[in-house]
PDB file of C-alpha atoms in Angstrom:
ATOM      1  CA  MET N   1      84.624  56.327  62.999  1.00 42.00           C
ATOM      2  CA  ALA N   2      82.213  59.165  62.940  1.00 42.00           C
ATOM      3  CA  LEU N   3      82.152  58.762  66.851  1.00 39.00           C
ATOM      4  CA  MET N   4      85.097  59.037  67.327  1.00 42.00           C
ATOM      5  CA  LEU N   5      84.977  63.025  65.034  1.00 40.00           C
ATOM      6  CA  VAL N   6      82.594  63.825  66.608  1.00 41.00           C
ATOM      7  CA  ALA N   7      83.133  62.958  70.855  1.00 42.00           C
ATOM      8  CA  PRO N   8      86.283  64.966  70.796  1.00 43.00           C
ATOM      9  CA  MET N   9      84.298  68.552  69.341  1.00 43.00           C
ATOM     10  CA  ALA N  10      81.074  67.552  71.416  1.00 43.00           C
ATOM     11  CA  ALA N  11      83.773  67.800  74.470  1.00 43.00           C
ATOM     12  CA  ALA N  12      85.001  70.509  72.985  1.00 43.00           C
ATOM     13  CA  GLN N  13      82.000  72.711  72.845  1.00 44.00           C
ATOM     14  CA  SER N  14      81.084  71.800  76.801  1.00 43.00           C
ATOM     15  CA  PHE N  15      84.524  73.011  77.462  1.00 42.00           C
ATOM     16  CA  ASP N  16      84.184  76.195  80.167  1.00 43.00           C
ATOM     17  CA  LEU N  17      87.073  78.341  80.674  1.00 41.00           C
ATOM     18  CA  GLY N  18      85.601  79.842  83.570  1.00 40.00           C
ATOM     19  CA  SER N  19      84.129  76.735  85.222  1.00 42.00           C
ATOM     20  CA  LEU N  20      87.881  76.184  84.849  1.00 39.00           C
ATOM     21  CA  LEU N  21      89.431  78.596  86.466  1.00 38.00           C
ATOM     22  CA  SER N  22      86.320  79.642  88.939  1.00 39.00           C
ATOM     23  CA  LYS N  23      88.211  75.315  89.903  1.00 42.00           C
ATOM     24  CA  LEU N  24      91.207  76.223  90.088  1.00 41.00           C
ATOM     25  CA  THR N  25      91.318  79.567  91.922  1.00 39.00           C
ATOM     26  CA  GLY N  26      89.023  77.793  94.263  1.00 43.00           C
ATOM     27  CA  GLY N  27      85.485  79.602  93.788  1.00 45.00           C
ATOM     28  CA  SER N  28      84.992  82.071  92.084  1.00 53.00           C
ATOM     29  CA  GLU N  29      82.283  83.100  95.241  1.00 84.00           C
ATOM     30  CA  LEU N  30      83.955  85.040  97.520  1.00 93.00           C
ATOM     31  CA  THR N  31      82.881  84.295 100.714  1.00 95.00           C
ATOM     32  CA  VAL N  32      83.689  85.779 104.243  1.00 96.00           C
ATOM     33  CA  SER N  33      84.584  82.661 105.018  1.00 94.00           C
ATOM     34  CA  LYS N  34      87.452  82.475 102.935  1.00 94.00           C
ATOM     35  CA  MET N  35      89.312  85.700 103.952  1.00 97.00           C
ATOM     36  CA  ALA N  36      89.107  84.555 107.535  1.00 97.00           C
ATOM     37  CA  GLY N  37      91.981  84.144 109.192  1.00 97.00           C
ATOM     38  CA  THR N  38      94.783  86.382 110.587  1.00 98.00           C
ATOM     39  CA  TRP N  39      96.882  88.127 107.516  1.00 98.00           C
ATOM     40  CA  ASN N  40      99.178  90.117 107.996  1.00 98.00           C
ATOM     41  CA  TYR N  41     100.808  93.540 105.429  1.00 97.00           C
ATOM     42  CA  ALA N  42     103.650  92.210 103.018  1.00 97.00           C
ATOM     43  CA  GLU N  43     102.586  95.145  99.789  1.00 96.00           C
ATOM     44  CA  PRO N  44     101.115  97.806  98.677  1.00 94.00           C
ATOM     45  CA  ALA N  45      98.387  96.593  95.998  1.00 94.00           C
ATOM     46  CA  VAL N  46      96.612  99.298  93.641  1.00 90.00           C
ATOM     47  CA  SER N  47      94.495  98.294  90.545  1.00 86.00           C
ATOM     48  CA  PHE N  48      92.725  99.754  87.735  1.00 77.00           C
ATOM     49  CA  LYS N  49      88.718 100.075  88.209  1.00 73.00           C
ATOM     50  CA  SER N  50      88.467  99.861  83.904  1.00 59.00           C
ATOM     51  CA  ASP N  51      87.117  96.976  83.010  1.00 52.00           C
ATOM     52  CA  ASN N  52      89.065  98.375  79.106  1.00 52.00           C
ATOM     53  CA  LEU N  53      91.062  95.405  78.263  1.00 42.00           C
ATOM     54  CA  LEU N  54      93.636  97.561  77.134  1.00 42.00           C
ATOM     55  CA  LYS N  55      93.955 100.266  80.149  1.00 55.00           C
ATOM     56  CA  LYS N  56      94.145  97.618  82.360  1.00 55.00           C
ATOM     57  CA  ALA N  57      97.306  95.807  80.164  1.00 57.00           C
ATOM     58  CA  GLY N  58      98.945  99.892  80.717  1.00 64.00           C
ATOM     59  CA  GLY N  59      97.227  99.597  84.201  1.00 63.00           C
ATOM     60  CA  ALA N  60      99.213  97.139  85.351  1.00 70.00           C
ATOM     61  CA  ALA N  61     102.797  98.667  84.738  1.00 74.00           C
ATOM     62  CA  ALA N  62     101.130 101.105  86.215  1.00 75.00           C
ATOM     63  CA  SER N  63     100.160  99.767  88.769  1.00 76.00           C
ATOM     64  CA  ALA N  64     103.199  98.450  89.735  1.00 83.00           C
ATOM     65  CA  ALA N  65     104.706 101.892  89.951  1.00 83.00           C
ATOM     66  CA  VAL N  66     102.449 103.383  92.066  1.00 83.00           C
ATOM     67  CA  LYS N  67     102.928 100.034  94.594  1.00 89.00           C
ATOM     68  CA  LYS N  68     107.043 101.295  94.083  1.00 90.00           C
ATOM     69  CA  LYS N  69     106.108 104.560  94.785  1.00 85.00           C
ATOM     70  CA  LEU N  70     103.756 104.136  98.417  1.00 85.00           C
ATOM     71  CA  ALA N  71     105.792 101.783  99.628  1.00 90.00           C
ATOM     72  CA  PRO N  72     107.856 103.779 101.214  1.00 87.00           C
ATOM     73  CA  TYR N  73     105.248 106.207 102.810  1.00 81.00           C
ATOM     74  CA  TYR N  74     103.330 102.885 104.179  1.00 84.00           C
ATOM     75  CA  LYS N  75     106.714 101.730 105.732  1.00 87.00           C
ATOM     76  CA  SER N  76     106.398 105.730 107.536  1.00 80.00           C
ATOM     77  CA  ALA N  77     103.674 105.228 108.593  1.00 79.00           C
ATOM     78  CA  GLY N  78     104.136 102.123 110.009  1.00 83.00           C
ATOM     79  CA  PHE N  79     101.379 100.071 108.008  1.00 86.00           C
ATOM     80  CA  GLU N  80     104.428  97.643 107.268  1.00 92.00           C
ATOM     81  CA  LYS N  81     102.776  96.420 111.376  1.00 93.00           C
ATOM     82  CA  LEU N  82      99.072  96.058 109.770  1.00 94.00           C
ATOM     83  CA  VAL N  83      97.934  93.518 111.010  1.00 97.00           C
ATOM     84  CA  LEU N  84      93.489  91.914 109.470  1.00 98.00           C
ATOM     85  CA  LYS N  85      91.887  89.278 111.383  1.00 98.00           C
ATOM     86  CA  VAL N  86      88.536  88.489 110.010  1.00 98.00           C
ATOM     87  CA  GLU N  87      86.010  86.304 112.030  1.00 98.00           C
ATOM     88  CA  GLU N  88      83.216  83.940 110.068  1.00 97.00           C
ATOM     89  CA  ASP N  89      80.299  85.989 111.981  1.00 97.00           C
ATOM     90  CA  SER N  90      81.392  88.937 109.336  1.00 97.00           C
ATOM     91  CA  THR N  91      84.072  90.816 111.986  1.00 96.00           C
ATOM     92  CA  PHE N  92      87.126  91.805 111.572  1.00 97.00           C
ATOM     93  CA  THR N  93      89.519  94.229 113.284  1.00 95.00           C
ATOM     94  CA  MET N  94      92.733  95.198 111.589  1.00 93.00           C
ATOM     95  CA  SER N  95      95.350  96.649 113.919  1.00 93.00           C
ATOM     96  CA  ILE N  96      98.402  98.759 112.925  1.00 87.00           C
ATOM     97  CA  GLY N  97     101.393  98.794 115.696  1.00 83.00           C
ATOM     98  CA  ARG N  98      98.400  99.729 118.381  1.00 83.00           C
ATOM     99  CA  ILE N  99      96.046 101.325 116.695  1.00 81.00           C
ATOM    100  CA  ASN N 100      92.738  99.185 116.638  1.00 86.00           C
ATOM    101  CA  LEU N 101      90.415  99.736 114.234  1.00 86.00           C
ATOM    102  CA  LYS N 102      87.426  96.973 114.536  1.00 93.00           C
ATOM    103  CA  GLY N 103      83.901  96.324 112.591  1.00 95.00           C
ATOM    104  CA  THR N 104      82.071  94.658 110.663  1.00 96.00           C
ATOM    105  CA  ILE N 105      81.887  92.879 106.810  1.00 97.00           C
ATOM    106  CA  THR N 106      78.505  93.097 105.102  1.00 96.00           C
ATOM    107  CA  ALA N 107      77.178  93.147 100.852  1.00 95.00           C
ATOM    108  CA  PRO N 108      78.171  96.017  99.618  1.00 94.00           C
ATOM    109  CA  ASP N 109      75.478  98.495  98.329  1.00 93.00           C
ATOM    110  CA  GLU N 110      73.166  97.706  95.511  1.00 93.00           C
ATOM    111  CA  GLY N 111      74.987  98.652  91.809  1.00 92.00           C
ATOM    112  CA  SER N 112      78.488  98.729  93.778  1.00 91.00           C
ATOM    113  CA  ASP N 113      81.229  96.564  91.838  1.00 90.00           C
ATOM    114  CA  ALA N 114      82.073  95.949  95.353  1.00 93.00           C
ATOM    115  CA  SER N 115      83.154  92.424  96.902  1.00 94.00           C
ATOM    116  CA  PHE N 116      82.678  93.381 100.432  1.00 97.00           C
ATOM    117  CA  LYS N 117      81.230  96.766 102.243  1.00 96.00           C
ATOM    118  CA  PHE N 118      84.051  97.246 105.381  1.00 95.00           C
ATOM    119  CA  ASN N 119      82.309  99.101 108.561  1.00 94.00           C
ATOM    120  CA  PHE N 120      84.573 100.390 110.640  1.00 89.00           C
ATOM    121  CA  MET N 121      83.619 100.985 114.396  1.00 88.00           C
ATOM    122  CA  LEU N 122      84.688 103.733 117.090  1.00 77.00           C
ATOM    123  CA  VAL N 123      85.011 102.319 120.337  1.00 72.00           C
ATOM    124  CA  GLY N 124      83.559  99.319 118.824  1.00 67.00           C
ATOM    125  CA  LYS N 125      79.810 100.954 118.225  1.00 78.00           C
ATOM    126  CA  ILE N 126      79.570 103.972 116.369  1.00 81.00           C
ATOM    127  CA  LYS N 127      80.383 103.856 113.036  1.00 84.00           C
ATOM    128  CA  ALA N 128      82.921 105.646 111.683  1.00 81.00           C
ATOM    129  CA  ALA N 129      83.291 104.845 107.970  1.00 83.00           C
ATOM    130  CA  SER N 130      81.239 102.654 104.867  1.00 89.00           C
ATOM    131  CA  MET N 131      84.093 101.755 102.704  1.00 90.00           C
ATOM    132  CA  ASP N 132      83.503  99.533  99.837  1.00 92.00           C
ATOM    133  CA  THR N 133      85.937  97.103  99.888  1.00 94.00           C
ATOM    134  CA  TYR N 134      87.387  95.514  96.772  1.00 95.00           C
ATOM    135  CA  VAL N 135      89.049  91.803  97.614  1.00 96.00           C
ATOM    136  CA  LYS N 136      91.482  89.156  95.833  1.00 94.00           C
ATOM    137  CA  VAL N 137      92.325  85.836  97.578  1.00 95.00           C
ATOM    138  CA  SER N 138      94.409  83.240  95.884  1.00 93.00           C
ATOM    139  CA  GLY N 139      96.136  81.261  97.669  1.00 91.00           C
ATOM    140  CA  SER N 140      97.848  82.176 101.210  1.00 96.00           C
ATOM    141  CA  SER N 141      97.725  85.731  99.725  1.00 97.00           C
ATOM    142  CA  MET N 142      94.798  88.511 100.236  1.00 97.00           C
ATOM    143  CA  ASP N 143      94.641  92.372  98.161  1.00 97.00           C
ATOM    144  CA  LEU N 144      92.428  93.936 100.067  1.00 96.00           C
ATOM    145  CA  MET N 145      91.900  97.682  98.415  1.00 94.00           C
ATOM    146  CA  PHE N 146      89.382 100.315  98.901  1.00 89.00           C
ATOM    147  CA  ASP N 147      88.869 102.957  96.185  1.00 85.00           C
ATOM    148  CA  VAL N 148      91.395 106.044  96.388  1.00 80.00           C
ATOM    149  CA  SER N 149      89.495 108.676  98.092  1.00 77.00           C
ATOM    150  CA  LYS N 150      87.737 106.151 101.003  1.00 76.00           C
ATOM    151  CA  LEU N 151      91.267 104.825 101.436  1.00 75.00           C
ATOM    152  CA  ILE N 152      92.715 108.220 102.167  1.00 77.00           C
ATOM    153  CA  THR N 153      89.776 108.732 104.586  1.00 74.00           C
ATOM    154  CA  LEU N 154      91.029 105.050 106.043  1.00 70.00           C
ATOM    155  CA  MET N 155      95.036 106.589 106.127  1.00 72.00           C
ATOM    156  CA  GLU N 156      94.309 110.203 107.336  1.00 74.00           C
ATOM    157  CA  LEU N 157      92.268 108.557 110.252  1.00 69.00           C
ATOM    158  CA  ALA N 158      94.602 106.409 111.171  1.00 65.00           C
ATOM    159  CA  GLY N 159      97.046 109.565 110.729  1.00 67.00           C
ATOM    160  CA  ASN N 160      95.832 111.518 112.946  1.00 69.00           C
ATOM    161  CA  ILE N 161      95.710 108.604 115.897  1.00 65.00           C
ATOM    162  CA  SER N 162      99.227 108.062 115.569  1.00 64.00           C
ATOM    163  CA  GLY N 163     100.344 111.324 115.204  1.00 66.00           C
ATOM    164  CA  SER N 164     102.042 110.252 111.827  1.00 65.00           C
ATOM    165  CA  SER N 165     103.223 112.785 109.239  1.00 66.00           C
ATOM    166  CA  ALA N 166     104.298 110.047 106.357  1.00 65.00           C
ATOM    167  CA  VAL N 167     101.002 109.800 106.116  1.00 71.00           C
ATOM    168  CA  LYS N 168     100.476 112.871 104.772  1.00 72.00           C
ATOM    169  CA  GLY N 169     102.896 112.514 102.197  1.00 71.00           C
ATOM    170  CA  ALA N 170     101.373 109.003 101.003  1.00 76.00           C
ATOM    171  CA  THR N 171      97.390 110.530 100.896  1.00 76.00           C
ATOM    172  CA  SER N 172      99.183 113.150  98.328  1.00 75.00           C
ATOM    173  CA  LEU N 173     100.324 111.070  96.370  1.00 74.00           C
ATOM    174  CA  LEU N 174      96.964 108.951  96.418  1.00 76.00           C
ATOM    175  CA  LYS N 175      95.311 112.338  95.727  1.00 75.00           C
ATOM    176  CA  GLY N 176      97.428 112.901  92.198  1.00 72.00           C
ATOM    177  CA  TYR N 177      95.287 108.832  91.093  1.00 72.00           C
ATOM    178  CA  ASP N 178      91.137 108.513  89.984  1.00 70.00           C
ATOM    179  CA  GLY N 179      89.926 105.563  89.206  1.00 73.00           C
ATOM    180  CA  ILE N 180      91.914 103.016  91.171  1.00 81.00           C
ATOM    181  CA  THR N 181      91.494 100.740  94.051  1.00 86.00           C
ATOM    182  CA  ALA N 182      94.635 100.730  96.987  1.00 87.00           C
ATOM    183  CA  GLY N 183      95.352  99.673  99.938  1.00 91.00           C
ATOM    184  CA  PHE N 184      97.737  96.299 101.242  1.00 94.00           C
ATOM    185  CA  THR N 185      98.434  92.641  99.761  1.00 97.00           C
ATOM    186  CA  LEU N 186      98.576  90.575 102.719  1.00 98.00           C
ATOM    187  CA  LYS N 187      99.880  87.167 103.599  1.00 98.00           C
ATOM    188  CA  LYS N 188      97.988  84.574 105.622  1.00 97.00           C
ATOM    189  CA  GLN N 189      99.604  83.858 108.962  1.00 94.00           C
TER     190      GLN N 189
END
């Protein structure tokens, strides 16, 4: 009888929610190989960097509002054509229409809370920008986000190459938000 009472308590003590969630989401360690493949733009992605749970709860509603505001700018800037191809060797190509940005994916700098660092190259060899990148992969969906100031840099680079004036509207909107990461929700091909 005592064993019947002790066994469930021991099982409850050894229950690890983090481990269970890790198994359900395919593991907690995000790697480039989990990102490998071809990904197509689905919608804007926005997240607040704060760890404060109350701010995060309010942040969910605020991020939905920011996403809604960004969507028309992204569309007019041509981001609905964005395709990201990630290779197992940690190289990537980000295509936005006829614009191809290539680069490498490396570990973030020490002390950074980012998932990775995306190193964008011009003509495949000249380093154009390195950006801390926040990545969330869930099944066939991936959020690829940058600190908002870095996303503005990426958008301005794409806008200068394409000549799109719509990028100015998106960048001016993003400049009004501090402490967020923004980018793209992508769906795997």
